[in-house]
Coordinates of C-alpha atoms and ligand atoms in Angstrom, one line a residue:
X52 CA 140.9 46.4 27.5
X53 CA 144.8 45.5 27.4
X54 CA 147.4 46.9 28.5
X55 CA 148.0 49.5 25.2
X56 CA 144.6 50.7 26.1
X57 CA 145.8 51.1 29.8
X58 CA 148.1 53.3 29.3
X59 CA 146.4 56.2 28.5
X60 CA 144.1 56.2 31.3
X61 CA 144.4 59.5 34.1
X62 CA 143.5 58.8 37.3
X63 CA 139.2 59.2 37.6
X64 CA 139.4 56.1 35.0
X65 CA 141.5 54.1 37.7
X66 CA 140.0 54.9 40.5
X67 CA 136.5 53.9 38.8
X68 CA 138.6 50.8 37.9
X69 CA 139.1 50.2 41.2
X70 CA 135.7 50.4 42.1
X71 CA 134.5 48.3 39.7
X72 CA 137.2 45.9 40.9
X73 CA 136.5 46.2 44.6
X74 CA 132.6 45.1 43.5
X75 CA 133.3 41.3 42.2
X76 CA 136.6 41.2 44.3
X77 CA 136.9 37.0 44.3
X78 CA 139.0 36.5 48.1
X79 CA 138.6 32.6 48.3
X80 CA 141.3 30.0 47.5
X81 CA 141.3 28.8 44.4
X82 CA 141.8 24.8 44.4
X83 CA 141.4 22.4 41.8
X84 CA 139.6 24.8 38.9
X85 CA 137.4 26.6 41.7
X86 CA 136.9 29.1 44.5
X87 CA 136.5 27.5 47.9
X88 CA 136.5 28.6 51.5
X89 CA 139.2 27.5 53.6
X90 CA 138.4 24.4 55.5
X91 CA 138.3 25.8 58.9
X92 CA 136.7 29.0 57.5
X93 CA 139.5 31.1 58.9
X94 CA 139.8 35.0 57.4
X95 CA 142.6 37.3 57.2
X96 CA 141.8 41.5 56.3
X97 CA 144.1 42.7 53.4
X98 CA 144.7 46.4 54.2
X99 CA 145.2 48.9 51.1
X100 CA 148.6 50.6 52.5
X101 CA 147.8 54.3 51.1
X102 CA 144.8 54.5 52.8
X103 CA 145.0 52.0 55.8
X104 CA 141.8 51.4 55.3
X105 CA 140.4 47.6 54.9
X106 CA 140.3 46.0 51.4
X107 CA 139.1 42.7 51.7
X108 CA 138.3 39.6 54.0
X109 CA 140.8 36.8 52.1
X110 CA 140.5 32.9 53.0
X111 CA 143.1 32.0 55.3
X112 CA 144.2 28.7 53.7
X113 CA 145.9 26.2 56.5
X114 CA 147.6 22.9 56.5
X115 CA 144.3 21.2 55.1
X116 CA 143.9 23.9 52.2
X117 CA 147.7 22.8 51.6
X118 CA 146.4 19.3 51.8
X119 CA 143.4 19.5 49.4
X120 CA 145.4 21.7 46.6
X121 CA 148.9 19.6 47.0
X122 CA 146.1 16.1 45.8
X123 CA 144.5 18.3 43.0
X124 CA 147.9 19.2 41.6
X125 CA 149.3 15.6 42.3
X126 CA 146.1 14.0 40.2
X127 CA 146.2 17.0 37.6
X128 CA 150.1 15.8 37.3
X129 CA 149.2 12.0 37.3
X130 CA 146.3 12.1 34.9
X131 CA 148.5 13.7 32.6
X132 CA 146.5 16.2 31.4
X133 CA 149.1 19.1 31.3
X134 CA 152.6 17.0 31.7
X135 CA 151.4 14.8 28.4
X136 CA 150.1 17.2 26.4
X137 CA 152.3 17.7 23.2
X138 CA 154.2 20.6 23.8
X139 CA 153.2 22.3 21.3
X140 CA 149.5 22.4 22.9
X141 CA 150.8 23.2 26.1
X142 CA 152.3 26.2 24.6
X143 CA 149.3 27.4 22.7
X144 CA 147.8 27.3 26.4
X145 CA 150.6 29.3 27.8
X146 CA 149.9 31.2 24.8
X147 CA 146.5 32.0 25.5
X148 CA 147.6 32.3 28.9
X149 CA 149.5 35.6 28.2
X150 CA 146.7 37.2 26.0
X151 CA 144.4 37.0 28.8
X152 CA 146.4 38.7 31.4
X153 CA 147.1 41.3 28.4
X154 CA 143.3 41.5 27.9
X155 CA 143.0 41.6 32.0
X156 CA 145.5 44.2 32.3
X157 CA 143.7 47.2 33.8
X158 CA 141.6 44.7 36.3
X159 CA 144.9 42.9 37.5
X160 CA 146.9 46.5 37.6
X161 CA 144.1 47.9 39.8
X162 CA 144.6 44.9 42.2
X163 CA 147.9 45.2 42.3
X164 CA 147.9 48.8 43.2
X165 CA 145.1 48.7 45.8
X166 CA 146.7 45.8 47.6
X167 CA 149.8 46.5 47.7
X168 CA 150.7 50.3 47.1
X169 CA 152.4 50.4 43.8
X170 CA 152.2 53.3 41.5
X171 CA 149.5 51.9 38.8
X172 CA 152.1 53.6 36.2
X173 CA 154.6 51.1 37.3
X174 CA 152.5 48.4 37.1
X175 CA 151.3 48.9 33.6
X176 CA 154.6 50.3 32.5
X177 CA 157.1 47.8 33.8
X178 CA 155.3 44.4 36.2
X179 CA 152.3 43.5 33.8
X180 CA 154.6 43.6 30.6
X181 CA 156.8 41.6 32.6
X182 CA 154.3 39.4 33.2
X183 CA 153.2 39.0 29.6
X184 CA 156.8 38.4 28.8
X185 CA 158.0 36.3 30.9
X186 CA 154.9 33.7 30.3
X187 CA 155.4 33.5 26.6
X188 CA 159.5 33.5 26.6
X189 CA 158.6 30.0 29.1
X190 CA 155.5 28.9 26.8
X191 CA 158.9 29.4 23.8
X192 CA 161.2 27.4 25.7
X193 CA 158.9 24.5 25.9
X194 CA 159.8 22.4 22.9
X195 CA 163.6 23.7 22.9
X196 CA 163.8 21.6 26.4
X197 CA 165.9 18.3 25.3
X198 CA 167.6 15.7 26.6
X199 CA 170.9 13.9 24.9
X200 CA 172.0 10.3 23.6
X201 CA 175.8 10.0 24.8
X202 CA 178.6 8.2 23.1
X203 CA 178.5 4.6 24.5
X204 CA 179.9 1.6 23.1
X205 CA 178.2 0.6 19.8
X206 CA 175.7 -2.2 21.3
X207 CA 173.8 0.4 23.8
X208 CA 172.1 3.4 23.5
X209 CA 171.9 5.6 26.4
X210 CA 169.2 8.3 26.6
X211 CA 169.1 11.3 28.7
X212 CA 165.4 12.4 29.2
X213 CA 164.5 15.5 30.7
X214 CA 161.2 14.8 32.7
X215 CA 158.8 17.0 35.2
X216 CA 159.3 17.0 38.5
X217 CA 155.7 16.5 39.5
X218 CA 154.1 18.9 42.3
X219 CA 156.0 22.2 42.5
X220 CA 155.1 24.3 45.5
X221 CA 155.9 28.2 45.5
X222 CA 156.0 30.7 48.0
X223 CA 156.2 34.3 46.7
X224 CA 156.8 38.1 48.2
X225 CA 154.6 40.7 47.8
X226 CA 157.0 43.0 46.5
X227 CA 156.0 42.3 43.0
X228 CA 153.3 40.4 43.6
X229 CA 152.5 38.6 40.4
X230 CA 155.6 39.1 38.7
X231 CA 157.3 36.9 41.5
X232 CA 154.6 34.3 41.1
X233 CA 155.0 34.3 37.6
X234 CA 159.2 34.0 37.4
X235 CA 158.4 30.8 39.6
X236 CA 154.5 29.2 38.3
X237 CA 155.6 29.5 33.9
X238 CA 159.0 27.8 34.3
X239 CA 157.0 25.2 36.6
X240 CA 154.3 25.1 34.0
X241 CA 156.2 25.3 31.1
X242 CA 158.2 22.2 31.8
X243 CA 154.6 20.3 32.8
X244 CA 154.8 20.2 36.9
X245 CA 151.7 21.9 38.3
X246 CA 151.5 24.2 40.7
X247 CA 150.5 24.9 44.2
X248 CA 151.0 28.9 45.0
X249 CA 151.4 30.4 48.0
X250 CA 151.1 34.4 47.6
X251 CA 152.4 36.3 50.4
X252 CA 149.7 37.6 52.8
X253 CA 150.3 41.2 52.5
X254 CA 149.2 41.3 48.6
X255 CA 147.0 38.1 48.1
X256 CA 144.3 39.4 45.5
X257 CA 145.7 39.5 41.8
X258 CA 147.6 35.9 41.9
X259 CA 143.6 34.3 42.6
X260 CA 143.0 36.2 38.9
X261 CA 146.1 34.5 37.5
X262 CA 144.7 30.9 38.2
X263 CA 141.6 31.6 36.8
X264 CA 142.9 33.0 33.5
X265 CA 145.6 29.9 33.5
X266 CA 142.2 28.3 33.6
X267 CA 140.3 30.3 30.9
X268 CA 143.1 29.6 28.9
X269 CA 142.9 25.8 28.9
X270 CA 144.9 24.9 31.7
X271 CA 143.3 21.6 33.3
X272 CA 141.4 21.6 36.6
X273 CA 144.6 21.4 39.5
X274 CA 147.2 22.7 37.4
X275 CA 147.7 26.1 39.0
X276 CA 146.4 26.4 42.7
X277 CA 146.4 29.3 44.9
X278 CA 146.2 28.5 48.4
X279 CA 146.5 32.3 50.5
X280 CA 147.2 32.4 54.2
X281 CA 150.0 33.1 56.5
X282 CA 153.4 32.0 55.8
X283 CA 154.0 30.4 58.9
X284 CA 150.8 28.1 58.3
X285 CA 150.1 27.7 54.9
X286 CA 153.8 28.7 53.5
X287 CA 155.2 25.8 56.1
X288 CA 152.6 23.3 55.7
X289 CA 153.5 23.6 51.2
X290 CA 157.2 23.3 52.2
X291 CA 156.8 20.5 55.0
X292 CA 154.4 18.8 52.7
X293 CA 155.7 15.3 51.3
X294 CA 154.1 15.1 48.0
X295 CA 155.3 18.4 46.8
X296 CA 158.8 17.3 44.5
X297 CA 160.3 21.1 44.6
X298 CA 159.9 24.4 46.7
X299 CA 160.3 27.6 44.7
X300 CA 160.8 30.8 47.3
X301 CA 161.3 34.3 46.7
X302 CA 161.3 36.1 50.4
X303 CA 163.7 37.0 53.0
X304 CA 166.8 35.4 53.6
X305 CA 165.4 34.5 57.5
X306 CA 162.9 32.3 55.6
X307 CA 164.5 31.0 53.5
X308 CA 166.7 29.1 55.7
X309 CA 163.3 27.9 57.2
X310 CA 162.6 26.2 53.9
X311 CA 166.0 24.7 53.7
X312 CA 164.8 23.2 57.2
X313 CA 161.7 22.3 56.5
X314 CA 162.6 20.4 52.9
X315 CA 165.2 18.4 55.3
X316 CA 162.3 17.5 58.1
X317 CA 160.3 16.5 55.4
X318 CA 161.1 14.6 51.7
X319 CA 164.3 16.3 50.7
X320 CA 162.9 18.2 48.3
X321 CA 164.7 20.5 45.9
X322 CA 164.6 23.6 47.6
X323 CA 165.4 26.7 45.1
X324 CA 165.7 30.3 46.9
X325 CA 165.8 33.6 46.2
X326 CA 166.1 35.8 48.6
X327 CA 167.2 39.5 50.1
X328 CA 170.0 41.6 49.0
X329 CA 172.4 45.0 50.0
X330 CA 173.3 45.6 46.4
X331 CA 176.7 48.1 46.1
X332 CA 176.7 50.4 43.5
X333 CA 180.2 51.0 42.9
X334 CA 180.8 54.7 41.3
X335 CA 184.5 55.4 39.7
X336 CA 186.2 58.5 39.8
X337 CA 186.6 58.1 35.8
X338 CA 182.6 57.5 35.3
X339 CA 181.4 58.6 32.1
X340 CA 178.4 60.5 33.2
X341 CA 178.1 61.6 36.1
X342 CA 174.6 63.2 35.5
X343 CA 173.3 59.5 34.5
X344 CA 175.5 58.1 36.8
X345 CA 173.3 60.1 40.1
X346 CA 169.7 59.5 37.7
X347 CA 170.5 55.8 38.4
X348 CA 171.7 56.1 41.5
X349 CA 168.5 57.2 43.0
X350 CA 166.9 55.5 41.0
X351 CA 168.2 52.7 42.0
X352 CA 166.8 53.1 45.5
X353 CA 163.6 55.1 45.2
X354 CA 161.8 53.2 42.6
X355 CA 159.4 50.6 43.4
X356 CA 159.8 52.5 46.9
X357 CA 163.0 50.6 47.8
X358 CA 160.7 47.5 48.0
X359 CA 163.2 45.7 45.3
X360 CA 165.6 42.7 46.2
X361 CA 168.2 44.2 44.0
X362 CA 167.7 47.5 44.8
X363 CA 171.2 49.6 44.8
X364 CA 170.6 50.4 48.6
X365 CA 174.5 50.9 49.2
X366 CA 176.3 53.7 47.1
X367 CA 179.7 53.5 46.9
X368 CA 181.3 56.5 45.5
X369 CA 185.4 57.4 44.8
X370 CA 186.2 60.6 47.0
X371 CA 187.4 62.6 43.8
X372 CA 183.8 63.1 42.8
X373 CA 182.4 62.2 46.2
X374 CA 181.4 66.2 46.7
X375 CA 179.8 66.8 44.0
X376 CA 177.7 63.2 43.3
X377 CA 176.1 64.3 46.6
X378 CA 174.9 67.5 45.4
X379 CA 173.9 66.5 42.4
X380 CA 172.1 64.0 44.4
X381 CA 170.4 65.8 46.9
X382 CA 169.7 68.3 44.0
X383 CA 167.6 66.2 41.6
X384 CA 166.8 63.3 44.1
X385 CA 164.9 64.6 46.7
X386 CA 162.3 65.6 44.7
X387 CA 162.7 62.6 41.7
X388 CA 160.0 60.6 43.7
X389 CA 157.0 62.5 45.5
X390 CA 154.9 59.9 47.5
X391 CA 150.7 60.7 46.4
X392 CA 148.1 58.7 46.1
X393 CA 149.1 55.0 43.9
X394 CA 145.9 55.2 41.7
X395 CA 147.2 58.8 40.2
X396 CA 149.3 57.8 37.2
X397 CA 151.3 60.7 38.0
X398 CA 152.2 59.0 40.9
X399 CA 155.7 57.9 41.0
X400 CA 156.2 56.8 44.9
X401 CA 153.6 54.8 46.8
X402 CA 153.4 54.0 50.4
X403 CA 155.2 50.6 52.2
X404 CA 153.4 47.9 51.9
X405 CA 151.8 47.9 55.2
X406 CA 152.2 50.0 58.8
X407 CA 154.6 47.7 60.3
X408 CA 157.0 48.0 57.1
X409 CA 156.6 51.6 57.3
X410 CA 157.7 51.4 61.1
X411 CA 160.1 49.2 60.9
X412 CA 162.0 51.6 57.8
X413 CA 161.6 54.5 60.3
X414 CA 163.2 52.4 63.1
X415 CA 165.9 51.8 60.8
X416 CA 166.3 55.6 59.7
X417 CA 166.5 56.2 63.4
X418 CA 169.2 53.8 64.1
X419 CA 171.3 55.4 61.0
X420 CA 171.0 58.7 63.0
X421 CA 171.8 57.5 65.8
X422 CA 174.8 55.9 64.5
X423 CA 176.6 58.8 63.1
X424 CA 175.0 59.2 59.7
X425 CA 174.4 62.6 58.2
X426 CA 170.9 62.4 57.0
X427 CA 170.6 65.0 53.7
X428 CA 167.1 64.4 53.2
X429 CA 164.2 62.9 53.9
X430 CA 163.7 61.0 57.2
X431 CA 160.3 60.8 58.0
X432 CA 156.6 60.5 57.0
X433 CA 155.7 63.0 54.0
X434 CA 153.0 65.6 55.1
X435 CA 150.4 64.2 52.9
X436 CA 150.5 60.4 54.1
X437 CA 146.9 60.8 56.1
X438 CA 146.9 57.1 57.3
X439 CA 148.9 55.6 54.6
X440 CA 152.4 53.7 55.6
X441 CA 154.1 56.3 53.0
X442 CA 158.2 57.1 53.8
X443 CA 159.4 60.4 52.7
X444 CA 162.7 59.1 49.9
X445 CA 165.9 59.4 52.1
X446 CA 169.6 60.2 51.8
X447 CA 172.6 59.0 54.3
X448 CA 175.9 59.6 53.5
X449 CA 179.5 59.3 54.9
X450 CA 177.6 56.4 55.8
X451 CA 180.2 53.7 57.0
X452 CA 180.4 49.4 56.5
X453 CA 179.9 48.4 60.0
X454 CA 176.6 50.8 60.6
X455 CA 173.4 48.4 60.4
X456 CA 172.0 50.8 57.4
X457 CA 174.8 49.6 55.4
X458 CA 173.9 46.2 56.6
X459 CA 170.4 45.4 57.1
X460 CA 168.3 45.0 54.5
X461 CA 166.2 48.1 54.9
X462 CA 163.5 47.6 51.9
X463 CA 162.8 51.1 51.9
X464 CA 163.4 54.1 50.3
X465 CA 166.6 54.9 51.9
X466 CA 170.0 55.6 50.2
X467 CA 173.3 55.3 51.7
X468 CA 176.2 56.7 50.2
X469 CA 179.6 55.9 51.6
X470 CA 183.2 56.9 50.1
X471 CA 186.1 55.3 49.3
X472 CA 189.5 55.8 47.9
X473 CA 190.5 53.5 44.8
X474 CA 189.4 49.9 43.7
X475 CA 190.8 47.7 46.2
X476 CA 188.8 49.4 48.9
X477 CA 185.7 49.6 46.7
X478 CA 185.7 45.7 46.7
X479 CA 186.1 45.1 50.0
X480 CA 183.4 47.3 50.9
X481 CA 181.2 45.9 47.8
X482 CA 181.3 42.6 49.4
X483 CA 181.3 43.2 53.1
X484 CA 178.3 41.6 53.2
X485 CA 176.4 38.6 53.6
X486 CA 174.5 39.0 50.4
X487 CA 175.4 38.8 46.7
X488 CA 172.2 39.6 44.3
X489 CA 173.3 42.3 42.4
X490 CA 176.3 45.5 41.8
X491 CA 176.3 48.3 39.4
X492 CA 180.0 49.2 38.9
X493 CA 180.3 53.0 37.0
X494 CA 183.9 53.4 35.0
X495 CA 185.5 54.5 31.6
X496 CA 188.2 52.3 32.3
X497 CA 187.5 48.4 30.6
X498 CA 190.0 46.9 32.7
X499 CA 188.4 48.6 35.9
X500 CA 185.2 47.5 35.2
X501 CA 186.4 44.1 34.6
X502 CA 188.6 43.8 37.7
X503 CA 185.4 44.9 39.6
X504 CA 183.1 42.1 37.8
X505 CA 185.4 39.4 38.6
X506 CA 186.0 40.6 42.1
X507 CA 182.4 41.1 43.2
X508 CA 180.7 38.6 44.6
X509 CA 177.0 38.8 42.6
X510 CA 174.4 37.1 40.9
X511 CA 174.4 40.0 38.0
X512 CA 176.8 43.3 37.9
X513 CA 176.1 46.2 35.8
X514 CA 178.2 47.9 34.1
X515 CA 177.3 51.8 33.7
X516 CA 173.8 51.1 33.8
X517 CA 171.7 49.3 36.2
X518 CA 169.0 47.4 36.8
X519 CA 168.3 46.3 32.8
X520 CA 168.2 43.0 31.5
X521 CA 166.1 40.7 29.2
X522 CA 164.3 37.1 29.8
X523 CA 168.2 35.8 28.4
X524 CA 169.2 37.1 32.0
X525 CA 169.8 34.6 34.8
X526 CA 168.2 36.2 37.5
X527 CA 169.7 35.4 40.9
X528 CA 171.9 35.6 44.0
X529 CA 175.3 34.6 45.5
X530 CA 175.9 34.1 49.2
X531 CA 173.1 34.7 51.3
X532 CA 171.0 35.6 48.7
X533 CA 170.2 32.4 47.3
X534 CA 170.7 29.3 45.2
X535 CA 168.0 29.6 42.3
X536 CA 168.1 31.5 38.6
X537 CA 164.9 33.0 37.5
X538 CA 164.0 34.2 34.1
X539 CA 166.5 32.3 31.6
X540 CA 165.8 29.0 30.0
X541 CA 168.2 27.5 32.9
X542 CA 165.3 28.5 34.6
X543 CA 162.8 26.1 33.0
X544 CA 165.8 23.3 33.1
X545 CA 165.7 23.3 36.9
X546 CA 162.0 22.5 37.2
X547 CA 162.9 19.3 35.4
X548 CA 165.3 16.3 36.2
X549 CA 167.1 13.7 34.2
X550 CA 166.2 9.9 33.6
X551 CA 168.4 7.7 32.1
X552 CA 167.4 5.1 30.0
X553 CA 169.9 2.6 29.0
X554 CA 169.0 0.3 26.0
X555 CA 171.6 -3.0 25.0
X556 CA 170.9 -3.8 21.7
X557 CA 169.8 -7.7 20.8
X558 CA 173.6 -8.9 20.0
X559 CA 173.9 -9.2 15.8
X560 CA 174.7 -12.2 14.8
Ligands
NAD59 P1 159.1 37.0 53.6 O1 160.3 36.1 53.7 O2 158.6 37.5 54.9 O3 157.9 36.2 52.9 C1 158.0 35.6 51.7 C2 156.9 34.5 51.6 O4 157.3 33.5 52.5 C3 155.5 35.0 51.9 O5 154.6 34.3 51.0 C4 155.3 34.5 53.3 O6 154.0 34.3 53.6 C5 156.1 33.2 53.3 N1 156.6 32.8 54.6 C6 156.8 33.5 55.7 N2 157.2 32.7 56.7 C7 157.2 31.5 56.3 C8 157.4 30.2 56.8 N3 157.8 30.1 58.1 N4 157.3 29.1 56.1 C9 157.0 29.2 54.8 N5 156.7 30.4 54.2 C10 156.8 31.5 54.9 O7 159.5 38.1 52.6 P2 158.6 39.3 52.1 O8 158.6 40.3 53.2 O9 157.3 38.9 51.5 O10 159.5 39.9 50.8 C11 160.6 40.7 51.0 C12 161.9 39.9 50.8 O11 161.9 39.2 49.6 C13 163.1 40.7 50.8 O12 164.1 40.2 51.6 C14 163.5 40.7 49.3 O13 164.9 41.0 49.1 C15 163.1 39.3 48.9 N6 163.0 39.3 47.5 C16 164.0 38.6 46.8 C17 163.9 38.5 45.4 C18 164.9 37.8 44.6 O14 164.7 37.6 43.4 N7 166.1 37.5 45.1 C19 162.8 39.1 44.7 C20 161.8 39.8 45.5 C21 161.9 39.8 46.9

C-alpha cells in the first residue's frame, strides 16, 4: 500500500492500521543490520500523547549501545561496502530506499501518529512525501558531487577530491520525527558516511522502520544504525564519542550548545546545528491580501500544533490594518484548527507531544496573562482532551517585545500579534531576538519587501507567502538558531571534506 493508496483511507481503516501496527511493533535498537536489546537491558515507556495511555516498552540504548553501533558503522565505513560503491549503485539503493518507505507509507504514518500526536492527514499529506523526496533528490545529488583540478604551473596537477567523512552521528527532534532524521541520515548517506541515529525519546518507533528498509533496500549491515534512549545518555555518549567524524543535531538551542561542548571535550568534530526559532511574520499596511495574509498567519502557528522550528510564532502587524487583521483573525482562526483524535483524517490539530509539553505551553499562556497580554482566544485545555496533552489554539495580541511570549520559544499553538508603526520599527522588533530561522514579510511595495529581506536577520524570508520551498532550498538558521543547511545539495557537500592531491609531473626532457 503506498502512500496514493493512503490517502483515501477514513478513519476505522487507520485505526485498524494502528492495531495491526501496535501487534508486530519492533522497540529494540537496531545495530549493525539487526534488532538487539540494549546492553544493560534498560527500558523506557513511549506514551501515545492523545490518549496518555502507554504505547510501547523501547530499548533504552546507553554509552555501550553508542559503543557497539559507532564500530558497526566505523567497519561498514572501512570495509567499504557503501563509501566504494559506484555511485551510481549507491543511488539505485537510495533509490530503492525511497520506494520502500512509499510502499511502507500507511505502517510508518500510523507510527508516526500514535507516537507522537500528529494528525495522520498531515503525515501522509505533507512529512512522508517529504520523506520520499528528500531521499531521492540526495540519492540525485550523488554523482553531481565533484571535486576540481586548479590552475597550477604546467609541471603539477593539483586535485581537489571531495571524500566522506566516515562515521556521522545524528541526533534528531521529535517534532517531525522521521522527516528530521531523514534531512540529516540521506545527505550522510548520500555522500557514503554511515550513520549512527539517535531519535529523540519522545517519538522513537518509526526511525527503527527506516533502518530496516535502508536495509531491505540494499544498504550494508552498519550503514544506518538506530541507537534510542535518552538524550542525556545515549545523545551525549554519540556526541562525546571519538570515532564519530561529524555530529548532525536538530533540537533546542539549550542542547545544542551542549554538543558544541561536548565535540570540544572530545575529537573536535564537525558539529552542524539546527536548532529553535521565534520566527516574525512581518505584515505591511500595503499587503496584497489581507484575507490570505491572516490564512497564513494562523496558519503559520497552528499547524503541526505549533510544534515547528520555523513556526511564525510572532505576528507583527502595521497599526493601519492592525484592527481589522485581528478580527479577521479571531474570526476564521479560532476555529481553523479543532484538536480531535490524530487517527481521524479529519483531524487537523493533535495533542503536544507529551504531558510535560502540554504543561509547560499552559505555564507559558499563564505568564502571557500575567504579563499584560490580552488573550482573544483559546487559553486552555479543549473540553474533549480526556487524558490527552491537547492545547486549545491561542491568540495574544498587543503583545509587546520584552514579554517572555514574544521571547521564549513556546512550541505551541499560541499566536502573538504585536503592532507596529512603519518599517524601521518592524525590523527592530523582527530581530529583537536571539534567533534567526525564518520571517515572512507581507507587502505590495518591491522595494519594502526588499529592505525587509536584507534587514532581517534569517536563514529564509518569505515574501507574501510562508512556509513554501523546494529541496533547492537551504534550510537553516542565523544567530542562535544554528550553523547547518538542510535540504540543498550544500547540504550533501557538508557531509564531505576535501583532500588535496598534488602530482609533479616527471620533468620532460
Ligand atoms: P531537544 O533539544 O530537547 O532534543 C533534541 C534531541 O537531542 C533529542 O534526540 C534528545 O534526546 C537529544 N538530547 C537531549 N539532551 C541531550 C544531550 N545532553 N546530549 C545529546 N543529545 C541530547 O529538542 P526537542 O524538544 O526534541 O525538539 C524541539 C526543538 O527542536 C525546538 O527548539 C525546535 O525549534 C528545534 N527544531 C529545529 C529545527 C530546525 O531545522 N532548525 C527543526 C525541528 C526542530
Amino acid at each position: 500500500m503506498t502512500l496514493a493508496t493512503a490517502q483515501g483511507h477514513d478513519r476505522d481503516h487507520w485505526q485498524a492500521l494502528a492495531v495491526a501496527a501496535r501487534a508486530r511493533l519492533e522497540s529494540r535498537l537496531f545495530i549493525d543490520g539487526r534488532f538487539v536489546d540494549a546492553a544493560r537491558g534498560g527500558r523506557f515507556q513511549s506514551i501515545n500523547p492523545a490518549t496518555g495511555a502507554p504505547l510501547a516498552e523501547v530499548s533504552a540504548g546507553t554509552a555501550e549501545d553508542i559503543d557497539l553501533a559507532v564500530a558497526a558503522a566505523r567497519r561498514a565505513f572501512r570495509s567499504g561496502a557503501w563509501s566504494k560503491l559506484p555511485p551510481r549503485r549507491r543511488m539505485d539503493i537510495l533509490y530503492r530506499f525511497a520506494a520502500l518507505v512509499d510502499e511502507h507509507a500507511e505502517q510508518l504514518a500510523v507510527l508516526e501518529t500514535l507516537d507522537m500526536g500528529k494528525p495522520i492527514a498531515d503525515v501522509v499529506a505533507g512529512d512522508l512525501p517529504a520523506v520520499i523526496e528528500t531521499i531521492r533528490f540526495m540519492a540525485e545529488c550523488i554523482d553531481k558531487i565533484e571535486g576540481a583540478v586548479t590552475n597550477t604551473e604546467s609541471g603539477v596537477v593539483h586535485m581537489i577530491l571531495r571524500e566522506p567523512l566516515g562515521v556521522v552521528g545524528a541526533i534528531s527532534p521529535w517534532n517531525y520525527p522521521l522527516l528530521m532524521a531523514v534531512w540529516k541520515i540521506a545527505p550522510a548517506l548520500a555522500a557514503g558516511n554511515t550513520v549512527v541515529l539517535k531519535p529523540a525519546e519522545q517519538a522513537p518507533l518509526s526511525c527503527l522502520r527506516l533502518a530496516e528498509l535502508f536495509m531491505e533496500a540494499g544498504g550494508p549491515a552498519g550503514g544506518f544504525n538506530v541507537v534510542n534512549g535518552l538524550g542525556e545518555v545515549a545523545g551525549k555518549a554519540l556526541a562525546l564519542h571519538n570515532d564519530v567524524a561529524k555530529v548532525s543535531f536538530t533540537g533546542s538551542t539549550e542542547v545544542g550548545k551542549l554538543i558544541l561542548q561536548y565535540a570540544g571535550q572530545s575529537n573536535m568534530k564537525r558539529v552542524a546545528l539546527e536548532c529553535g526559532g521565534k520566527s516574525p511574520q512581518v505584515f505591511m499596511g500595503d499587503l496584497p491580501d489581507l484575507g490570505a495574509a491572516v490564512t497564513a498567519a494562523y496558519r503559520g502557528i497552528f499547524s503541526n500544533m505549533g510544534e515547528v522550528c520555523n513556526a511564525g510564532s510572532r505576528i507583527l502587524v502595521e497599526r493601519g490594518i492592525y484592527g481589522e487583521f485581528i478580527e479577521r483573525f479571531v474570526a476564521e482562526g479560532e476555529h481553523a484548527y479543532v484538536p480531535g483524535d490524530p487517527l481521524d483524517p479529519a483531524t487537523t490539530m493533535g495533542p503536544l507531544v507529551t504531558r510535560e509539553a502540554q504543561q509547560r505551553v499552559l505555564g507559558l499562556i499563564e505568564t502571557g496573562r500575567k504579563e499584560g497580554a490580552k488573550l482573544r482566544f483559546g487559553g486552555g485545555v479543549p473540553r474533549n482532551a480526556g487524558a490527552g496533552s491537547f492545547v486549545s489554539p491561542t491568540l495574544f495580541t498587543d503583545v509587546r517585545s520584552d514579554m517572555t511570549i514574544a521571547r521564549q520559544e513556546i512550541f505551541g499553538p499560541v499566536a502573538a500579534v504585536m503592532p507596529f508603526a512603519g518599517v524601521d520599527e518592524a525590523i527592530r522588533i523582527a530581530n529583537d531576538t536571539i534567533y534567526g530561522l525564518a520571517a515572512g514579510v507581507w507587502t505590495r511595495d518591491v522595494n519594502t519587501a526588499f529592505r525587509l529581506v536584507r534587514e532581517i536577520e534569517a536563514g529564509v524570508v518569505w515574501i507574501n507567502c510562508f512556509d513554501e520551498g523546494d529541496m533547492t532550498q537551504p534550510f537553516g538558521g542565523w544567530k542562535q538558531s544554528g550553523n547547518a543547511r538542510d535540504k540543498c545539495f550544500e547540504s550533501v557537500v557538508s557531509y564531505t571534506q576535501t583532500k588535496s592531491a598534488w602530482l609533479r609531473l616527471a620533468a620532460q626532457p
